[in-house]
Coordinates of C-alpha atoms and ligand atoms in Angstrom, one line a residue:
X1 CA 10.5 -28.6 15.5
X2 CA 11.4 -26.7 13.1
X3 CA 13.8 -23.6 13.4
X4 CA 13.3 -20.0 13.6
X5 CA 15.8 -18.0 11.5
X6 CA 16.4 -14.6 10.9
X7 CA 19.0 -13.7 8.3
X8 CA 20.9 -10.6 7.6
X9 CA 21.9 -10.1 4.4
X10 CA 24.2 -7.0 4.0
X11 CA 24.6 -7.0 -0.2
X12 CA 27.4 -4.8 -1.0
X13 CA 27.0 -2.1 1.9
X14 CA 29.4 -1.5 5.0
X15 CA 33.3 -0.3 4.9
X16 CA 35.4 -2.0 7.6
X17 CA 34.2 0.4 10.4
X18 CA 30.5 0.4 9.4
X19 CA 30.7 -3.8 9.2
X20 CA 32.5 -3.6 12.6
X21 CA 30.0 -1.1 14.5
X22 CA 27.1 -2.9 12.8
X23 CA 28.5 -6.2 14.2
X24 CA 28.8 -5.1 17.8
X25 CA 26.0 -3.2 18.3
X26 CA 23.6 -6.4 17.0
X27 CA 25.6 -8.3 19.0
X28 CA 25.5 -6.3 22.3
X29 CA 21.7 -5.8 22.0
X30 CA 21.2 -9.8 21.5
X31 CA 23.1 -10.4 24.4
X32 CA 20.9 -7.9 26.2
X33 CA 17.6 -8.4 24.4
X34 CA 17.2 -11.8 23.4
X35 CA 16.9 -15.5 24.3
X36 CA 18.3 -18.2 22.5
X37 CA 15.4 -18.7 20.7
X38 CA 15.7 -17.5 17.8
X39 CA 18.9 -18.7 14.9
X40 CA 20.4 -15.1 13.9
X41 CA 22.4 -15.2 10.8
X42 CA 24.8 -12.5 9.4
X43 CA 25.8 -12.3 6.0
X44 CA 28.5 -9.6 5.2
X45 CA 30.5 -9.2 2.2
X46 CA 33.4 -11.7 1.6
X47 CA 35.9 -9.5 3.3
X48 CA 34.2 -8.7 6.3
X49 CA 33.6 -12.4 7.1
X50 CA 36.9 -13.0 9.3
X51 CA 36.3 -9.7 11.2
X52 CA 32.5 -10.0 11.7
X53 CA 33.3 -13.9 13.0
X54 CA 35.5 -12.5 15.9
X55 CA 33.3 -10.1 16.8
X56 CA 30.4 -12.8 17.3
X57 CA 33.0 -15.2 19.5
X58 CA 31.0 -18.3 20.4
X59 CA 27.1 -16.9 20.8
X60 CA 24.7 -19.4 20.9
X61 CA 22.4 -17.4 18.9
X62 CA 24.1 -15.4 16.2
X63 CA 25.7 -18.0 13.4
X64 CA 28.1 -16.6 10.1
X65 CA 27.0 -16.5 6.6
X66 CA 28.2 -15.8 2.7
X67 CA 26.1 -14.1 0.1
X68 CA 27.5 -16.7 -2.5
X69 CA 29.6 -19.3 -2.9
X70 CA 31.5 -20.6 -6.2
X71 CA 29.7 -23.8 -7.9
X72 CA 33.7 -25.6 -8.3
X73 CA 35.8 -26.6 -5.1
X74 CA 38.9 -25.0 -6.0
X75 CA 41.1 -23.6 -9.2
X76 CA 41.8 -20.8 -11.8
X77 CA 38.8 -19.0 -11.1
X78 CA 39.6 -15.7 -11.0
X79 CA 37.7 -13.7 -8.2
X80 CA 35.7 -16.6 -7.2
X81 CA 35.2 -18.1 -3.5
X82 CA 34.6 -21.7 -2.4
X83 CA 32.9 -23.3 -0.2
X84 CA 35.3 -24.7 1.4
X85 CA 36.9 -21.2 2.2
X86 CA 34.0 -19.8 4.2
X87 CA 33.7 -23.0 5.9
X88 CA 37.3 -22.1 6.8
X89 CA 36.5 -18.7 7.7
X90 CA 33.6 -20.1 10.5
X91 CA 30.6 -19.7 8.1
X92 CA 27.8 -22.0 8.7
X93 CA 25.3 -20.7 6.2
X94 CA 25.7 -19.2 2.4
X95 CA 23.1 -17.4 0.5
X96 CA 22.7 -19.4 -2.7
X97 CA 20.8 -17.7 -5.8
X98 CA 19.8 -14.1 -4.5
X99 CA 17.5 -12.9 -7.0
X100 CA 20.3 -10.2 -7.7
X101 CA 22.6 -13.0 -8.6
X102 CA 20.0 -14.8 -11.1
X103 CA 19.4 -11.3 -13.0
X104 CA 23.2 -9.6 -12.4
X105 CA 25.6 -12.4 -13.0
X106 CA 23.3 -15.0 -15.0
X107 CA 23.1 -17.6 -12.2
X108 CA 20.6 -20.7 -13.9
X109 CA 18.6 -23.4 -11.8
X110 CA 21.5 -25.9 -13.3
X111 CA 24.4 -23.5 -12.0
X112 CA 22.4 -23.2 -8.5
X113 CA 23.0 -26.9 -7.8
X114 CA 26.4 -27.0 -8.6
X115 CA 27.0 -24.4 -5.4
X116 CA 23.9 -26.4 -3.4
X117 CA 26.0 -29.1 -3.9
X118 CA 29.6 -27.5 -2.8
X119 CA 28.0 -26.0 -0.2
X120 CA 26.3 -28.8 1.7
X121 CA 30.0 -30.8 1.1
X122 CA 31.8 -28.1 2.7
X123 CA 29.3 -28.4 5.9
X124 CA 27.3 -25.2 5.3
X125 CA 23.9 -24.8 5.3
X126 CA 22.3 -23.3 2.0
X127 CA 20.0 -20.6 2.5
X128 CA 18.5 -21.0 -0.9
X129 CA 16.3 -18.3 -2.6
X130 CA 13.3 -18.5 -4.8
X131 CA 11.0 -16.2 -6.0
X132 CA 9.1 -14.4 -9.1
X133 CA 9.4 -11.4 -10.9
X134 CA 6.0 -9.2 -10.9
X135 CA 4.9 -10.2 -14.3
X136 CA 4.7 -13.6 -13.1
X137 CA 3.0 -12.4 -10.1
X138 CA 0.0 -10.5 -12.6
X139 CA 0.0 -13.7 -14.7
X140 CA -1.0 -15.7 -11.6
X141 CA 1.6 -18.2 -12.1
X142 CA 4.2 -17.6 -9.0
X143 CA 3.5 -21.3 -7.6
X144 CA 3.9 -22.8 -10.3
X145 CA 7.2 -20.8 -11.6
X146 CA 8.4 -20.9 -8.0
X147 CA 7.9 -24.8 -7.4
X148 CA 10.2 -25.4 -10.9
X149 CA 13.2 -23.1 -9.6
X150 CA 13.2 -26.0 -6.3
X151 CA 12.5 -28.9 -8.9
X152 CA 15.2 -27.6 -11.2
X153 CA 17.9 -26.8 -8.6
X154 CA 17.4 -29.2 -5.5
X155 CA 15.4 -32.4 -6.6
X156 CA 18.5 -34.0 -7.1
X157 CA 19.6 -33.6 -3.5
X158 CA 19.7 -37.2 -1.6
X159 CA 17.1 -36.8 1.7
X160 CA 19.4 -36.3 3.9
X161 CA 20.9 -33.5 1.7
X162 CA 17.6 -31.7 1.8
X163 CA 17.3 -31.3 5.9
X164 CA 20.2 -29.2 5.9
X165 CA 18.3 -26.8 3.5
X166 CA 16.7 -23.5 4.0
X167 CA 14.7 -22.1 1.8
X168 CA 14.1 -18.2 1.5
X169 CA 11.0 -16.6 -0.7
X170 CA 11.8 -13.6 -1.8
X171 CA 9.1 -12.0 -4.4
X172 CA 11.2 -9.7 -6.8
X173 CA 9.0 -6.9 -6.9
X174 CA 9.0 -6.6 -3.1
X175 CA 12.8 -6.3 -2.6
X176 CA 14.0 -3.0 -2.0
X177 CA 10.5 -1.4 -3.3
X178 CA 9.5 -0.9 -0.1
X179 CA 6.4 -3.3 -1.4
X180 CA 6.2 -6.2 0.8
X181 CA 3.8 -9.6 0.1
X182 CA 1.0 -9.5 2.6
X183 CA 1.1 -12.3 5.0
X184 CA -1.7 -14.2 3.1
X185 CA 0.8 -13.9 -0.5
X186 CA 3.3 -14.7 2.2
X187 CA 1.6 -17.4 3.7
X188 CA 0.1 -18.9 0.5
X189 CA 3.4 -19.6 -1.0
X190 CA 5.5 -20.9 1.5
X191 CA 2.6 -23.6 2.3
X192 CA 3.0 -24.4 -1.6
X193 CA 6.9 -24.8 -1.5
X194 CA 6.4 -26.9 1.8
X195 CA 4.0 -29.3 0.4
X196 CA 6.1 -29.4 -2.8
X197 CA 9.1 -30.5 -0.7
X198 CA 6.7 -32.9 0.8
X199 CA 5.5 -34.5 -2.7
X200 CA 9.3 -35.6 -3.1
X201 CA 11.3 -36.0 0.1
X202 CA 8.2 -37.1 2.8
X203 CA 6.1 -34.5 5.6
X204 CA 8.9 -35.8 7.8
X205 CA 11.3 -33.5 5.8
X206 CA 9.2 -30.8 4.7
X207 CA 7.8 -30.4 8.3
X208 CA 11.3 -29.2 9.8
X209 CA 12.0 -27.3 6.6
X210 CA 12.7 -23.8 7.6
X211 CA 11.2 -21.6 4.6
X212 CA 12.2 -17.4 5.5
X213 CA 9.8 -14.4 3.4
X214 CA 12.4 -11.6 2.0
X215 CA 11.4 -8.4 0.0
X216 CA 10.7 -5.3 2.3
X217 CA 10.7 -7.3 5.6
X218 CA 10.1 -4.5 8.4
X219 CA 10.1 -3.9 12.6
X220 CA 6.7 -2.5 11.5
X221 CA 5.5 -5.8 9.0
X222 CA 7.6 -8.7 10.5
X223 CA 5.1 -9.4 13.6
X224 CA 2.6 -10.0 11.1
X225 CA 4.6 -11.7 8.6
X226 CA 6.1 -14.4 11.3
X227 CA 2.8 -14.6 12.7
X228 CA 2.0 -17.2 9.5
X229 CA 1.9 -21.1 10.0
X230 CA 4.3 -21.4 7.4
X231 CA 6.8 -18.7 7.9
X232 CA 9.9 -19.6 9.9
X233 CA 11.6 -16.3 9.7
X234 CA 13.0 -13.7 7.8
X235 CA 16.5 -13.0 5.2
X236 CA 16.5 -9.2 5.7
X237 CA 18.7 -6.6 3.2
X238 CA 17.9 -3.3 3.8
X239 CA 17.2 -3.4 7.3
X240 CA 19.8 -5.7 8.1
X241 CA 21.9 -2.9 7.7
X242 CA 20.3 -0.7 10.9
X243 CA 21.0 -2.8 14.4
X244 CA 17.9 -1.2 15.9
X245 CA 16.1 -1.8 13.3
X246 CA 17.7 -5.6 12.8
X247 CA 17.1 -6.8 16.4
X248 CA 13.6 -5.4 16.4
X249 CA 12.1 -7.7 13.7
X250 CA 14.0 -10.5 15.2
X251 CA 11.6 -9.5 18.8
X252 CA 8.9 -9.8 16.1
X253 CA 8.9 -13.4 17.0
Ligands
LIG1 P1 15.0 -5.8 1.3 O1 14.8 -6.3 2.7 O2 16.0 -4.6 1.3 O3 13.8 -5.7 0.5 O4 15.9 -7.0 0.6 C1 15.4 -8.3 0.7 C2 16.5 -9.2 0.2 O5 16.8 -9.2 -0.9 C3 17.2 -10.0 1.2 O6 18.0 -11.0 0.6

């Protein structure tokens, strides 16, 4: 059985007051709200982790997670954080290769593995992101350039490496536009990433692989989104950042 996730993923929004009201409130209406059922994931900014962690104690449902992670376990690198820091901190997942990252700050397939790799040896659980940019999209090429971002970052990844993955699909163009995949785009990819895994590591793998859709995921699209054979959830950025809003496309499920 494979596990339902939704994922939070704040970017760089939220003073200290703003992370901490955001943090309760979601917390206060899954504890009021919500079964266990669903694997909720917060991912604030660096400095909010230690604060955001307390505030989440020891729920069953609602985990801690980085937006990044560095690709070298420790050393002079200068505003970098490792791995093994958030691991410290009580994270459990990390973001790896954002689409923001791979245009902002130059992140290649090669780089990505480096922090796969740092990740998975510090305990945590990648979420890793794939997706295309709209002129791959109009070319009608996504499966193909999306399959070769997993090749080129994961393949190297021992079996057992691989079940601790998740993937997230995030088509550029639908991330922050307000332009969401429909569920079929949705539903069409994520079958193509999961029989991809399959090719290399075996159904048995790809089968409990938990693959989230990103890019304008809303309470209003996320019934019909999750409603998808192949879509295990949601990594959420704009509406992560409204707990009403948050909690209700979790009760999408
Ligand atoms: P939006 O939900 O704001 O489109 O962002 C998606 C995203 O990038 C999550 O990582």
């Amino acid at each position: 059985m494979r596990k339902k996730i939704v994922a939070g993923n704040w970017k760089m929004n939220g003073t200290y007051e703003e992370g901490q009201k955001l943090t309760s409130e979601i917390v206060n209406m899954v504890k009021d709200e919500l079964k266990d059922e669903v694997t909720i994931v917060l991912n604030p900014p660096f400095v909010h982790l230690q604060s955001v962690k307390k505030l989440i104690g020891d729920s069953k449902a609602i985990f801690l997670g980085a937006q990044n992670c560095s690709d070298k376990a420790s050393g002079a690198y200068t505003g970098e954080i490792s791995a093994a820091m958030l691991a410290s901190f009580g994270a459990s997942y990390v973001i790896i290769g954002h689409s923001e990252r791979r245009e902002y700050f130059k992140e290649s397939n090669k780089e990505l593995t480096g922090k796969v790799n740092q990740a998975l040896e510090n305990g945590l659980s990648p979420i890793f992101c794939c997706g295309e940019p709209l002129e791959i999209r109009e070319q009608d090429t996504h499966v193909e350039y999306v399959t070769q971002q997993l090749t080129e970052s994961l393949f190297s990844l021992s079996e057992e490496q691989m079940k601790k993955i998740v993937i997230a699909y995030e088509p550029i163009w639908a991330i922050g536009t307000g332009k969401t995949a429909s569920s079929e785009q949705a539903q069409e990819m994520h079958a193509a990433i999961r029989q991809h895994i399959g090719n290399k590591y075996g159904a048995s793998v790809s089968d409990d692989l938990s693959i989230l859709y990103g890019g304008s995921c809303k309470p209003d699209n996320a019934q019909e989104l999750f409603s998808k054979a192949d879509v295990d959830g949601g990594l959420i950025g704009g509406a992560s950042l409204k707990s009403r809003d948050f909690v209700d496309i979790i009760k999408s499920f």
